[in-house]
mmCIF file of N, CA, C and O in Angstrom:
data_model
loop_
_atom_site.group_PDB
_atom_site.id
_atom_site.type_symbol
_atom_site.label_atom_id
_atom_site.label_comp_id
_atom_site.label_asym_id
_atom_site.label_seq_id
_atom_site.Cartn_x
_atom_site.Cartn_y
_atom_site.Cartn_z
ATOM 1 N N UNK A 1 3.055 9.578 11.552
ATOM 2 C CA UNK A 1 2.628 10.428 13.085
ATOM 3 C C UNK A 1 1.668 10.979 12.925
ATOM 4 O O UNK A 1 1.367 11.714 12.336
ATOM 5 N N UNK A 2 1.099 10.907 14.537
ATOM 6 C CA UNK A 2 0.129 11.805 14.697
ATOM 7 C C UNK A 2 0.754 13.438 14.935
ATOM 8 O O UNK A 2 1.699 13.415 15.479
ATOM 9 N N UNK A 3 -0.471 14.210 14.375
ATOM 10 C CA UNK A 3 0.159 15.435 14.564
ATOM 11 C C UNK A 3 -0.770 16.022 15.963
ATOM 12 O O UNK A 3 -0.374 16.905 16.791
ATOM 13 N N UNK A 4 -1.912 15.599 16.322
ATOM 14 C CA UNK A 4 -2.745 15.841 17.399
ATOM 15 C C UNK A 4 -2.661 14.788 18.128
ATOM 16 O O UNK A 4 -3.296 13.711 17.893
ATOM 17 N N UNK A 5 -2.684 14.919 19.718
ATOM 18 C CA UNK A 5 -2.251 13.988 20.532
ATOM 19 C C UNK A 5 -3.965 12.853 20.580
ATOM 20 O O UNK A 5 -4.112 12.090 20.682
ATOM 21 N N UNK A 6 -4.882 13.942 20.433
ATOM 22 C CA UNK A 6 -6.595 13.141 20.074
ATOM 23 C C UNK A 6 -6.911 12.867 18.679
ATOM 24 O O UNK A 6 -8.037 11.978 18.847
ATOM 25 N N UNK A 7 -6.117 12.976 18.057
ATOM 26 C CA UNK A 7 -6.440 12.101 16.673
ATOM 27 C C UNK A 7 -6.250 10.953 16.871
ATOM 28 O O UNK A 7 -5.471 10.176 17.183
ATOM 29 N N UNK A 8 -7.392 10.113 16.199
ATOM 30 C CA UNK A 8 -7.415 8.442 15.576
ATOM 31 C C UNK A 8 -6.625 8.075 14.765
ATOM 32 O O UNK A 8 -6.609 8.725 13.881
ATOM 33 N N UNK A 9 -6.214 7.128 14.916
ATOM 34 C CA UNK A 9 -5.445 6.171 13.760
ATOM 35 C C UNK A 9 -5.828 4.817 13.819
ATOM 36 O O UNK A 9 -6.625 4.496 14.705
ATOM 37 N N UNK A 10 -5.934 4.382 12.770
ATOM 38 C CA UNK A 10 -6.736 2.930 12.559
ATOM 39 C C UNK A 10 -6.111 2.322 13.607
ATOM 40 O O UNK A 10 -7.064 1.420 13.826
ATOM 41 N N UNK A 11 -4.958 2.183 13.890
ATOM 42 C CA UNK A 11 -4.304 1.135 14.965
ATOM 43 C C UNK A 11 -4.956 1.152 16.229
ATOM 44 O O UNK A 11 -5.001 0.433 17.100
ATOM 45 N N UNK A 12 -5.435 2.270 16.475
ATOM 46 C CA UNK A 12 -6.648 2.378 17.753
ATOM 47 C C UNK A 12 -7.843 1.848 17.784
ATOM 48 O O UNK A 12 -8.576 1.328 18.671
ATOM 49 N N UNK A 13 -8.037 0.803 16.860
ATOM 50 C CA UNK A 13 -9.301 0.167 16.347
ATOM 51 C C UNK A 13 -8.764 -1.134 16.140
ATOM 52 O O UNK A 13 -9.723 -2.305 15.896
ATOM 53 N N UNK A 14 -7.773 -1.532 16.045
ATOM 54 C CA UNK A 14 -7.659 -2.949 15.595
ATOM 55 C C UNK A 14 -7.725 -4.038 16.786
ATOM 56 O O UNK A 14 -7.253 -3.330 17.997
ATOM 57 N N UNK A 15 -8.211 -4.883 16.474
ATOM 58 C CA UNK A 15 -8.353 -6.001 17.640
ATOM 59 C C UNK A 15 -7.164 -6.797 18.030
ATOM 60 O O UNK A 15 -7.344 -7.441 19.291
ATOM 61 N N UNK A 16 -6.081 -6.671 17.298
ATOM 62 C CA UNK A 16 -5.141 -7.382 17.650
ATOM 63 C C UNK A 16 -3.977 -6.347 18.868
ATOM 64 O O UNK A 16 -3.601 -6.827 19.445
ATOM 65 N N UNK A 17 -4.309 -5.180 19.216
ATOM 66 C CA UNK A 17 -3.922 -4.483 19.956
ATOM 67 C C UNK A 17 -3.362 -5.153 21.584
ATOM 68 O O UNK A 17 -2.529 -5.076 21.819
ATOM 69 N N UNK A 18 -4.603 -6.112 22.089
ATOM 70 C CA UNK A 18 -4.564 -6.604 23.084
ATOM 71 C C UNK A 18 -3.638 -7.969 23.037
ATOM 72 O O UNK A 18 -3.138 -8.569 23.813
ATOM 73 N N UNK A 19 -3.821 -8.869 21.930
ATOM 74 C CA UNK A 19 -3.092 -10.028 21.497
ATOM 75 C C UNK A 19 -1.734 -9.992 21.955
ATOM 76 O O UNK A 19 -0.602 -8.939 21.680
ATOM 77 N N UNK A 20 -0.971 -11.344 22.245
ATOM 78 C CA UNK A 20 0.427 -11.541 21.990
ATOM 79 C C UNK A 20 0.891 -11.409 20.675
ATOM 80 O O UNK A 20 0.640 -12.022 19.722
ATOM 81 N N UNK A 21 1.999 -10.417 20.682
ATOM 82 C CA UNK A 21 2.685 -9.948 19.138
ATOM 83 C C UNK A 21 3.189 -11.361 18.596
ATOM 84 O O UNK A 21 3.526 -11.226 17.439
ATOM 85 N N UNK A 22 3.554 -12.205 19.590
ATOM 86 C CA UNK A 22 4.429 -13.621 19.044
ATOM 87 C C UNK A 22 3.192 -14.148 17.999
ATOM 88 O O UNK A 22 3.898 -14.555 17.326
ATOM 89 N N UNK A 23 2.088 -14.014 18.552
ATOM 90 C CA UNK A 23 1.120 -14.554 17.280
ATOM 91 C C UNK A 23 1.351 -14.316 16.044
ATOM 92 O O UNK A 23 0.796 -15.084 15.070
ATOM 93 N N UNK A 24 1.534 -12.805 15.842
ATOM 94 C CA UNK A 24 1.370 -12.370 14.523
ATOM 95 C C UNK A 24 2.743 -12.532 14.167
ATOM 96 O O UNK A 24 3.061 -11.948 12.749
ATOM 97 N N UNK A 25 4.218 -12.913 14.318
ATOM 98 C CA UNK A 25 5.254 -12.955 13.738
ATOM 99 C C UNK A 25 6.131 -14.319 14.274
ATOM 100 O O UNK A 25 6.771 -14.860 15.159
ATOM 101 N N UNK A 26 5.180 -15.414 13.128
ATOM 102 C CA UNK A 26 5.966 -17.188 13.199
ATOM 103 C C UNK A 26 7.261 -16.650 12.918
ATOM 104 O O UNK A 26 7.444 -15.915 12.236
ATOM 105 N N UNK A 27 8.091 -17.791 13.496
ATOM 106 C CA UNK A 27 9.273 -18.034 13.278
ATOM 107 C C UNK A 27 9.599 -18.486 11.574
ATOM 108 O O UNK A 27 10.496 -18.064 10.767
ATOM 109 N N UNK A 28 8.608 -19.343 11.026
ATOM 110 C CA UNK A 28 8.134 -19.503 10.090
ATOM 111 C C UNK A 28 6.862 -19.739 9.680
ATOM 112 O O UNK A 28 5.850 -19.487 10.171
ATOM 113 N N UNK A 29 6.761 -20.663 8.311
ATOM 114 C CA UNK A 29 5.053 -20.549 7.794
ATOM 115 C C UNK A 29 5.076 -21.924 7.210
ATOM 116 O O UNK A 29 3.965 -21.999 6.587
ATOM 117 N N UNK A 30 5.766 -22.803 7.681
ATOM 118 C CA UNK A 30 5.633 -24.085 6.862
ATOM 119 C C UNK A 30 4.901 -25.132 7.643
ATOM 120 O O UNK A 30 4.368 -26.239 7.559
ATOM 121 N N UNK A 31 6.112 -25.576 8.861
ATOM 122 C CA UNK A 31 5.351 -26.372 9.790
ATOM 123 C C UNK A 31 4.441 -26.309 10.448
ATOM 124 O O UNK A 31 3.846 -25.190 10.563
ATOM 125 N N UNK A 32 3.683 -27.636 10.873
ATOM 126 C CA UNK A 32 2.078 -27.591 10.942
ATOM 127 C C UNK A 32 1.263 -26.625 12.575
ATOM 128 O O UNK A 32 0.879 -25.980 12.621
ATOM 129 N N UNK A 33 2.810 -26.582 13.384
ATOM 130 C CA UNK A 33 2.679 -25.843 14.297
ATOM 131 C C UNK A 33 2.575 -24.574 14.040
ATOM 132 O O UNK A 33 1.681 -23.507 14.448
ATOM 133 N N UNK A 34 3.451 -24.107 13.263
ATOM 134 C CA UNK A 34 3.587 -22.385 12.726
ATOM 135 C C UNK A 34 2.399 -22.302 11.566
ATOM 136 O O UNK A 34 2.019 -21.057 11.760
ATOM 137 N N UNK A 35 1.898 -23.261 11.222
ATOM 138 C CA UNK A 35 0.506 -23.241 10.384
ATOM 139 C C UNK A 35 -0.722 -22.574 11.072
ATOM 140 O O UNK A 35 -1.373 -21.944 11.005
ATOM 141 N N UNK A 36 -0.547 -23.213 12.293
ATOM 142 C CA UNK A 36 -1.925 -23.169 13.217
ATOM 143 C C UNK A 36 -1.732 -21.722 13.775
ATOM 144 O O UNK A 36 -2.805 -21.231 14.209
ATOM 145 N N UNK A 37 -0.694 -21.223 14.015
ATOM 146 C CA UNK A 37 -0.108 -20.144 14.616
ATOM 147 C C UNK A 37 -0.774 -19.104 13.443
ATOM 148 O O UNK A 37 -1.319 -17.963 13.823
ATOM 149 N N UNK A 38 -0.370 -19.194 12.361
ATOM 150 C CA UNK A 38 -0.553 -18.454 11.428
ATOM 151 C C UNK A 38 -2.338 -17.950 11.137
ATOM 152 O O UNK A 38 -2.596 -17.161 11.177
ATOM 153 N N UNK A 39 -3.000 -19.426 11.193
ATOM 154 C CA UNK A 39 -4.277 -19.343 10.985
ATOM 155 C C UNK A 39 -4.635 -18.537 12.248
ATOM 156 O O UNK A 39 -5.835 -17.814 12.051
ATOM 157 N N UNK A 40 -4.468 -18.941 13.411
ATOM 158 C CA UNK A 40 -5.211 -18.411 14.425
ATOM 159 C C UNK A 40 -4.826 -16.890 14.530
ATOM 160 O O UNK A 40 -5.691 -16.038 14.890
ATOM 161 N N UNK A 41 -3.665 -16.233 13.882
ATOM 162 C CA UNK A 41 -3.686 -14.807 13.898
ATOM 163 C C UNK A 41 -4.600 -13.890 12.489
ATOM 164 O O UNK A 41 -4.965 -13.039 12.674
ATOM 165 N N UNK A 42 -4.803 -15.078 11.784
ATOM 166 C CA UNK A 42 -5.757 -14.791 10.481
ATOM 167 C C UNK A 42 -6.826 -14.621 10.956
ATOM 168 O O UNK A 42 -7.751 -13.780 10.439
ATOM 169 N N UNK A 43 -7.296 -15.429 12.031
ATOM 170 C CA UNK A 43 -8.699 -15.542 12.063
ATOM 171 C C UNK A 43 -9.028 -14.260 13.291
ATOM 172 O O UNK A 43 -10.117 -13.576 12.922
ATOM 173 N N UNK A 44 -7.747 -13.393 13.883
ATOM 174 C CA UNK A 44 -8.316 -12.330 14.576
ATOM 175 C C UNK A 44 -8.450 -11.419 13.361
ATOM 176 O O UNK A 44 -9.385 -10.390 13.694
ATOM 177 N N UNK A 45 -7.472 -11.492 12.627
ATOM 178 C CA UNK A 45 -7.817 -10.152 11.489
ATOM 179 C C UNK A 45 -8.990 -10.677 10.681
ATOM 180 O O UNK A 45 -9.510 -9.408 10.443
ATOM 181 N N UNK A 46 -9.584 -11.381 10.666
ATOM 182 C CA UNK A 46 -11.000 -11.733 9.546
ATOM 183 C C UNK A 46 -11.732 -11.174 10.333
ATOM 184 O O UNK A 46 -12.811 -10.506 9.720
ATOM 185 N N UNK A 47 -11.857 -11.023 11.789
ATOM 186 C CA UNK A 47 -13.008 -10.094 12.402
ATOM 187 C C UNK A 47 -12.578 -8.569 12.756
ATOM 188 O O UNK A 47 -13.497 -7.787 13.312
ATOM 189 N N UNK A 48 -11.654 -8.206 12.265
ATOM 190 C CA UNK A 48 -10.986 -6.721 12.578
ATOM 191 C C UNK A 48 -11.564 -5.789 11.659
ATOM 192 O O UNK A 48 -11.585 -5.972 10.569
ATOM 193 N N UNK A 49 -12.230 -4.366 12.155
ATOM 194 C CA UNK A 49 -13.022 -3.620 11.658
ATOM 195 C C UNK A 49 -11.656 -2.579 10.892
ATOM 196 O O UNK A 49 -11.963 -1.925 9.761
ATOM 197 N N UNK A 50 -10.622 -2.486 11.409
ATOM 198 C CA UNK A 50 -9.752 -2.013 10.324
ATOM 199 C C UNK A 50 -8.248 -2.873 9.616
ATOM 200 O O UNK A 50 -7.933 -2.576 8.871
ATOM 201 N N UNK A 51 -8.938 -4.332 9.196
ATOM 202 C CA UNK A 51 -8.146 -5.291 8.299
ATOM 203 C C UNK A 51 -7.545 -4.447 7.177
ATOM 204 O O UNK A 51 -6.406 -4.600 6.412
ATOM 205 N N UNK A 52 -8.719 -3.429 6.072
ATOM 206 C CA UNK A 52 -8.095 -3.263 5.078
ATOM 207 C C UNK A 52 -6.984 -2.325 5.208
ATOM 208 O O UNK A 52 -6.074 -1.894 4.368
ATOM 209 N N UNK A 53 -7.118 -1.268 6.162
ATOM 210 C CA UNK A 53 -6.251 -0.107 6.566
ATOM 211 C C UNK A 53 -4.700 -0.811 6.854
ATOM 212 O O UNK A 53 -3.716 -0.579 6.450
ATOM 213 N N UNK A 54 -4.594 -2.158 7.745
ATOM 214 C CA UNK A 54 -3.661 -2.752 8.002
ATOM 215 C C UNK A 54 -2.814 -3.453 6.787
ATOM 216 O O UNK A 54 -1.782 -2.933 6.613
ATOM 217 N N UNK A 55 -3.720 -3.892 6.315
ATOM 218 C CA UNK A 55 -2.993 -4.467 4.798
ATOM 219 C C UNK A 55 -2.244 -3.425 4.199
ATOM 220 O O UNK A 55 -1.317 -3.467 3.603
ATOM 221 N N UNK A 56 -3.144 -2.195 3.864
ATOM 222 C CA UNK A 56 -3.104 -1.305 2.998
ATOM 223 C C UNK A 56 -1.523 -0.519 3.430
ATOM 224 O O UNK A 56 -0.511 -0.209 2.757
ATOM 225 N N UNK A 57 -1.521 -0.308 5.084
ATOM 226 C CA UNK A 57 -0.091 0.187 5.538
ATOM 227 C C UNK A 57 0.829 -0.672 5.064
ATOM 228 O O UNK A 57 1.876 -0.629 4.546
ATOM 229 N N UNK A 58 0.903 -2.114 5.608
ATOM 230 C CA UNK A 58 1.903 -3.339 5.237
ATOM 231 C C UNK A 58 2.484 -3.342 4.131
ATOM 232 O O UNK A 58 3.680 -3.342 3.462
ATOM 233 N N UNK A 59 1.418 -2.916 3.137
ATOM 234 C CA UNK A 59 1.739 -3.118 1.267
ATOM 235 C C UNK A 59 2.851 -1.527 1.078
ATOM 236 O O UNK A 59 3.802 -1.764 0.497
ATOM 237 N N UNK A 60 2.038 -0.517 1.597
ATOM 238 C CA UNK A 60 2.664 0.203 1.576
ATOM 239 C C UNK A 60 4.203 0.950 2.115
ATOM 240 O O UNK A 60 5.120 1.057 1.309
ATOM 241 N N UNK A 61 4.463 0.044 3.250
ATOM 242 C CA UNK A 61 5.598 0.514 3.516
ATOM 243 C C UNK A 61 6.771 -1.039 3.532
ATOM 244 O O UNK A 61 7.785 -0.570 3.666
ATOM 245 N N UNK A 62 6.380 -1.921 3.012
ATOM 246 C CA UNK A 62 6.970 -3.065 2.351
ATOM 247 C C UNK A 62 7.184 -4.154 3.409
ATOM 248 O O UNK A 62 8.261 -4.529 3.314
ATOM 249 N N UNK A 63 6.111 -4.080 4.722
ATOM 250 C CA UNK A 63 6.627 -4.877 5.645
ATOM 251 C C UNK A 63 7.040 -6.400 5.559
ATOM 252 O O UNK A 63 6.071 -7.167 4.620
ATOM 253 N N UNK A 64 7.985 -6.825 5.789
ATOM 254 C CA UNK A 64 8.671 -8.144 5.205
ATOM 255 C C UNK A 64 8.210 -9.329 6.580
ATOM 256 O O UNK A 64 8.469 -10.173 5.724
ATOM 257 N N UNK A 65 7.762 -8.643 7.326
ATOM 258 C CA UNK A 65 7.659 -9.929 8.471
ATOM 259 C C UNK A 65 6.152 -9.571 8.948
ATOM 260 O O UNK A 65 5.583 -8.854 8.934
ATOM 261 N N UNK A 66 5.752 -10.816 9.900
ATOM 262 C CA UNK A 66 4.651 -10.828 10.546
ATOM 263 C C UNK A 66 3.209 -10.989 9.517
ATOM 264 O O UNK A 66 3.082 -11.258 7.935
ATOM 265 N N UNK A 67 1.997 -11.057 10.256
ATOM 266 C CA UNK A 67 0.990 -11.364 9.547
ATOM 267 C C UNK A 67 0.162 -9.978 9.724
ATOM 268 O O UNK A 67 0.302 -9.502 11.002
ATOM 269 N N UNK A 68 -0.117 -9.070 8.691
ATOM 270 C CA UNK A 68 -0.506 -7.843 8.554
ATOM 271 C C UNK A 68 -1.815 -7.726 7.939
ATOM 272 O O UNK A 68 -1.914 -8.422 6.467
ATOM 273 N N UNK A 69 -3.074 -7.371 8.181
ATOM 274 C CA UNK A 69 -4.226 -7.177 7.596
ATOM 275 C C UNK A 69 -4.555 -8.633 6.580
ATOM 276 O O UNK A 69 -4.954 -8.936 5.890
ATOM 277 N N UNK A 70 -4.439 -9.588 7.727
ATOM 278 C CA UNK A 70 -4.978 -11.276 7.441
ATOM 279 C C UNK A 70 -3.708 -11.528 6.151
ATOM 280 O O UNK A 70 -4.211 -12.705 5.845
ATOM 281 N N UNK A 71 -2.684 -11.190 5.853
ATOM 282 C CA UNK A 71 -1.678 -11.934 4.940
ATOM 283 C C UNK A 71 -0.525 -12.148 5.642
ATOM 284 O O UNK A 71 0.254 -11.532 6.500
ATOM 285 N N UNK A 72 0.185 -12.883 5.001
ATOM 286 C CA UNK A 72 1.766 -13.527 5.181
ATOM 287 C C UNK A 72 2.381 -12.722 4.163
ATOM 288 O O UNK A 72 2.011 -12.258 3.469
ATOM 289 N N UNK A 73 4.051 -12.982 4.921
ATOM 290 C CA UNK A 73 4.854 -12.007 3.863
ATOM 291 C C UNK A 73 4.629 -12.310 2.637
ATOM 292 O O UNK A 73 4.852 -11.735 1.625
ATOM 293 N N UNK A 74 4.535 -13.627 2.491
ATOM 294 C CA UNK A 74 4.473 -14.293 0.817
ATOM 295 C C UNK A 74 3.293 -13.597 -0.136
ATOM 296 O O UNK A 74 3.368 -13.424 -1.132
ATOM 297 N N UNK A 75 2.060 -13.889 1.106
ATOM 298 C CA UNK A 75 0.931 -13.228 0.286
ATOM 299 C C UNK A 75 0.706 -11.739 0.406
ATOM 300 O O UNK A 75 0.672 -11.276 -1.296
ATOM 301 N N UNK A 76 1.595 -11.131 0.637
ATOM 302 C CA UNK A 76 1.988 -9.446 0.431
ATOM 303 C C UNK A 76 3.023 -9.185 -0.946
ATOM 304 O O UNK A 76 2.521 -8.374 -1.677
ATOM 305 N N UNK A 77 3.852 -10.074 -0.619
ATOM 306 C CA UNK A 77 5.309 -9.621 -2.052
ATOM 307 C C UNK A 77 3.758 -10.449 -3.346
ATOM 308 O O UNK A 77 4.559 -9.385 -4.082
ATOM 309 N N UNK A 78 3.356 -11.210 -3.108
ATOM 310 C CA UNK A 78 2.350 -11.474 -4.564
ATOM 311 C C UNK A 78 1.367 -10.131 -4.896
ATOM 312 O O UNK A 78 1.327 -10.178 -5.935
ATOM 313 N N UNK A 79 0.801 -9.789 -4.005
ATOM 314 C CA UNK A 79 -0.097 -8.655 -3.655
ATOM 315 C C UNK A 79 0.924 -7.708 -4.414
ATOM 316 O O UNK A 79 0.044 -6.854 -5.604
ATOM 317 N N UNK A 80 1.805 -7.114 -4.025
ATOM 318 C CA UNK A 80 2.774 -6.018 -4.347
ATOM 319 C C UNK A 80 3.227 -6.036 -5.800
ATOM 320 O O UNK A 80 3.271 -5.388 -6.913
ATOM 321 N N UNK A 81 3.693 -7.826 -6.276
ATOM 322 C CA UNK A 81 3.905 -8.152 -7.582
ATOM 323 C C UNK A 81 3.146 -7.561 -8.507
ATOM 324 O O UNK A 81 3.186 -7.152 -9.929
ATOM 325 N N UNK A 82 1.819 -8.084 -8.318
ATOM 326 C CA UNK A 82 0.942 -8.115 -8.946
ATOM 327 C C UNK A 82 0.194 -6.613 -9.252
ATOM 328 O O UNK A 82 -0.267 -6.646 -10.465
ATOM 329 N N UNK A 83 0.335 -5.605 -8.321
ATOM 330 C CA UNK A 83 -0.255 -4.622 -8.481
ATOM 331 C C UNK A 83 0.934 -3.800 -9.060
ATOM 332 O O UNK A 83 0.631 -2.757 -10.052
ATOM 333 N N UNK A 84 2.055 -3.965 -9.227
ATOM 334 C CA UNK A 84 3.067 -3.177 -10.036
ATOM 335 C C UNK A 84 3.266 -3.900 -11.216
ATOM 336 O O UNK A 84 4.251 -3.271 -11.996
ATOM 337 N N UNK A 85 2.765 -4.980 -11.719
ATOM 338 C CA UNK A 85 2.911 -5.680 -13.137
ATOM 339 C C UNK A 85 2.198 -4.170 -14.279
ATOM 340 O O UNK A 85 1.510 -4.175 -13.655
ATOM 341 N N UNK A 86 2.413 -4.448 -15.371
ATOM 342 C CA UNK A 86 2.063 -3.461 -16.377
ATOM 343 C C UNK A 86 1.042 -4.590 -16.713
ATOM 344 O O UNK A 86 0.763 -5.536 -16.690
ATOM 345 N N UNK A 87 0.120 -3.446 -17.079
ATOM 346 C CA UNK A 87 -1.154 -4.332 -17.559
ATOM 347 C C UNK A 87 -1.055 -5.291 -18.895
ATOM 348 O O UNK A 87 0.121 -5.073 -19.523
ATOM 349 N N UNK A 88 -1.383 -6.254 -19.086
ATOM 350 C CA UNK A 88 -1.139 -7.563 -20.114
ATOM 351 C C UNK A 88 -1.408 -7.052 -21.429
ATOM 352 O O UNK A 88 -3.017 -6.989 -21.370
ATOM 353 N N UNK A 89 -1.166 -6.727 -22.733
ATOM 354 C CA UNK A 89 -2.006 -6.491 -23.443
ATOM 355 C C UNK A 89 -1.777 -8.021 -24.543
ATOM 356 O O UNK A 89 -0.765 -8.368 -24.666
ATOM 357 N N UNK A 90 -2.831 -8.210 -25.396
ATOM 358 C CA UNK A 90 -2.694 -9.292 -26.379
ATOM 359 C C UNK A 90 -1.752 -9.151 -27.361
ATOM 360 O O UNK A 90 -1.546 -8.180 -27.938
ATOM 361 N N UNK A 91 -1.069 -9.567 -27.578
ATOM 362 C CA UNK A 91 -0.181 -9.684 -28.778
ATOM 363 C C UNK A 91 -0.740 -9.914 -30.256
ATOM 364 O O UNK A 91 -1.264 -10.437 -30.133
ATOM 365 N N UNK A 92 0.082 -8.939 -31.372
ATOM 366 C CA UNK A 92 -0.657 -9.265 -32.700
ATOM 367 C C UNK A 92 -0.154 -10.886 -33.008
ATOM 368 O O UNK A 92 0.800 -11.185 -33.039
ATOM 369 N N UNK A 93 -1.217 -11.141 -34.017
ATOM 370 C CA UNK A 93 -0.854 -12.403 -34.553
ATOM 371 C C UNK A 93 0.157 -11.819 -35.769
ATOM 372 O O UNK A 93 -0.315 -11.660 -36.728
ATOM 373 N N UNK A 94 1.176 -12.708 -35.694
ATOM 374 C CA UNK A 94 1.982 -12.630 -36.985
ATOM 375 C C UNK A 94 1.500 -13.979 -37.411
ATOM 376 O O UNK A 94 2.145 -15.113 -37.225
ATOM 377 N N UNK A 95 1.271 -14.154 -39.108
ATOM 378 C CA UNK A 95 1.763 -15.258 -39.735
ATOM 379 C C UNK A 95 2.411 -14.898 -41.168
ATOM 380 O O UNK A 95 2.727 -14.185 -41.652
ATOM 381 N N UNK A 96 3.428 -16.098 -40.979
ATOM 382 C CA UNK A 96 4.421 -16.264 -42.018
ATOM 383 C C UNK A 96 3.852 -17.207 -43.027
ATOM 384 O O UNK A 96 3.354 -18.381 -42.663
ATOM 385 N N UNK A 97 4.207 -16.693 -44.397
ATOM 386 C CA UNK A 97 3.623 -17.346 -45.336
ATOM 387 C C UNK A 97 4.180 -18.919 -45.199
ATOM 388 O O UNK A 97 5.317 -18.908 -45.047
ATOM 389 N N UNK A 98 3.427 -19.722 -45.702
ATOM 390 C CA UNK A 98 3.811 -21.240 -45.526
ATOM 391 C C UNK A 98 3.450 -21.776 -44.137
ATOM 392 O O UNK A 98 3.430 -23.089 -43.998
ATOM 393 N N UNK A 99 3.380 -21.014 -43.036
ATOM 394 C CA UNK A 99 3.122 -21.423 -41.811
ATOM 395 C C UNK A 99 1.701 -21.916 -41.693
ATOM 396 O O UNK A 99 1.305 -22.435 -40.487
ATOM 397 N N UNK A 100 0.860 -21.531 -42.288
ATOM 398 C CA UNK A 100 -0.737 -21.833 -42.103
ATOM 399 C C UNK A 100 -1.271 -21.825 -43.312
ATOM 400 O O UNK A 100 -1.042 -21.225 -44.184
ATOM 401 N N UNK A 101 -2.695 -22.547 -43.288
ATOM 402 C CA UNK A 101 -3.338 -22.626 -44.049
ATOM 403 C C UNK A 101 -3.966 -21.134 -44.848
ATOM 404 O O UNK A 101 -4.091 -20.501 -44.019
ATOM 405 N N UNK A 102 -4.779 -21.240 -45.679
ATOM 406 C CA UNK A 102 -5.499 -19.951 -46.604
ATOM 407 C C UNK A 102 -6.209 -19.343 -45.557
ATOM 408 O O UNK A 102 -6.501 -18.268 -44.854
ATOM 409 N N UNK A 103 -7.208 -20.595 -44.944
ATOM 410 C CA UNK A 103 -8.130 -19.953 -44.075
ATOM 411 C C UNK A 103 -7.879 -19.567 -42.759
ATOM 412 O O UNK A 103 -8.231 -18.575 -42.189
ATOM 413 N N UNK A 104 -6.754 -19.936 -42.240
ATOM 414 C CA UNK A 104 -5.730 -19.524 -40.752
ATOM 415 C C UNK A 104 -5.277 -18.037 -41.115
ATOM 416 O O UNK A 104 -5.498 -16.972 -40.023
ATOM 417 N N UNK A 105 -4.679 -17.891 -42.416
ATOM 418 C CA UNK A 105 -4.246 -16.464 -42.709
ATOM 419 C C UNK A 105 -5.647 -15.582 -42.913
ATOM 420 O O UNK A 105 -5.280 -14.358 -42.031
ATOM 421 N N UNK A 106 -6.531 -16.089 -43.197
ATOM 422 C CA UNK A 106 -7.634 -14.786 -43.294
ATOM 423 C C UNK A 106 -8.349 -14.292 -41.944
ATOM 424 O O UNK A 106 -8.555 -13.181 -41.622
ATOM 425 N N UNK A 107 -8.209 -15.327 -41.337
ATOM 426 C CA UNK A 107 -8.706 -15.327 -39.550
ATOM 427 C C UNK A 107 -7.664 -14.654 -39.056
ATOM 428 O O UNK A 107 -8.406 -13.871 -38.155
ATOM 429 N N UNK A 108 -6.349 -14.662 -39.181
ATOM 430 C CA UNK A 108 -5.575 -14.062 -38.427
ATOM 431 C C UNK A 108 -5.525 -12.247 -38.932
ATOM 432 O O UNK A 108 -5.230 -11.702 -38.044
ATOM 433 N N UNK A 109 -6.007 -12.007 -40.113
ATOM 434 C CA UNK A 109 -5.792 -10.413 -40.826
ATOM 435 C C UNK A 109 -7.062 -9.532 -40.070
ATOM 436 O O UNK A 109 -7.989 -9.898 -39.303
#
């Protein structure tokens, strides 16, 4: 929340402020009509100067609905999942005798 009435917030610069809110909250995301609605909302987001702030906010609060920062709920879930996933490391190669030829043993070591 704002502490100062004159303080600006990223939402003050969002170009969706005057748009129909229903455009950004489709009932579903699969039917062709709803896909067109999603595309229209994302087109507005694509030209917004605060799209990164909007997406960051939606990810931070876990916004479950609507188009935020040019993303659908499914896209945001994917972003959160990949951001929270631990870094992947290559596992060491383990060779059991008799499983590989001598050349493969040497290259695995």
